[in-house]
Amino acid sequence: MGRRFIVGGNWKMNGDKKSIEEILGFLRQGPLDESVEIIVGVPAIYLDYVNQKLPGNVVAAAQNCYKVPKGAFTGEISPAMILDIGVKWVIIGHSERRNVFGETDELIAEKCAHALESGLSIIACIGEKLEEREAGRTTDVVFAQTKAIADKITDWSRVVLAYEPVWAIGTGKTATPQQAQEVHQQLRSWLSTNVSPQVAEQTRIMYGGSVTGANCKELAQEADIDGFLVGGASLKPEFVNIVNARVC
Ligand code: PEP
């Protein structure tokens, strides 16, 4: 069975009541390719509201969660809380969580494991920094990040990987289709050797990093790019074109 194309929007810490109505407006208007799975990562404070207002073919995701169900962890939200409001997805290990908030591979892996055990589906983000790429360490870094997660989980059926080179996030510098495809193919091969050929074949790997309406079609042609995680452009009507990258 083929891997279903998946496009996620990551609103990050953007949006207010007014601009969220505008985003909901273009999502409702579409048209959105029905064969694509569409997810939007919403700031926690708006998650319940947006979840109730999204059109039926778009689902909401939390942008982060903690590694335990409840307790004295001021400011955090748990997978149990996310599920309690009817949201079924969470983004974990985004580069901003790793690099701005100091989240380690170990913590991200624990969050992934707990989110999956709780019943959420996860978008687990990995990706190398510019200096790591320039030092020829791209695969070392993304394999280590993936291994940390793989060591703590057993069921891959609700896992989507997002390969997001840090140098391409929010910079306007997109990886070329060949650069992205090369890493996606290497990741799939790593999964095949270190997890199982079946998991490698079935696990979707999104690309993220300055994806726009203008560059999405070429990237979407690559065999191992199964979708996109989109930051800045997910706040704009061109997100619809990105969702439709494989059809028009
Ligand atoms: C992201 O936030 O995951 C991202 C890829 O951002 P941008 O599309 O703005 O580069």
XYZ file of C-alpha atoms and ligand atoms in Angstrom, residues 10 12 94 96 164 168-170 208-211 229-232, ligand 1:
26
model
C 3.103 24.595 12.010
C 4.406 28.187 15.823
C 10.784 20.634 16.475
C 12.932 25.323 17.961
C 13.732 19.536 8.712
C 16.293 25.705 5.939
C 13.720 26.534 8.636
C 12.374 30.053 8.373
C 10.201 20.849 6.197
C 12.209 24.005 5.636
C 10.989 27.059 3.712
C 8.439 25.098 1.683
C 5.787 20.319 7.429
C 5.225 23.989 6.681
C 5.900 26.936 8.979
C 5.556 30.455 7.595
C 8.708 24.645 10.552
O 8.383 25.463 11.398
O 8.635 23.442 10.788
C 9.191 25.125 9.252
C 9.618 24.259 8.379
O 9.168 26.492 9.048
P 9.306 27.253 7.631
O 8.395 26.547 6.661
O 8.863 28.650 7.909
O 10.728 27.149 7.203
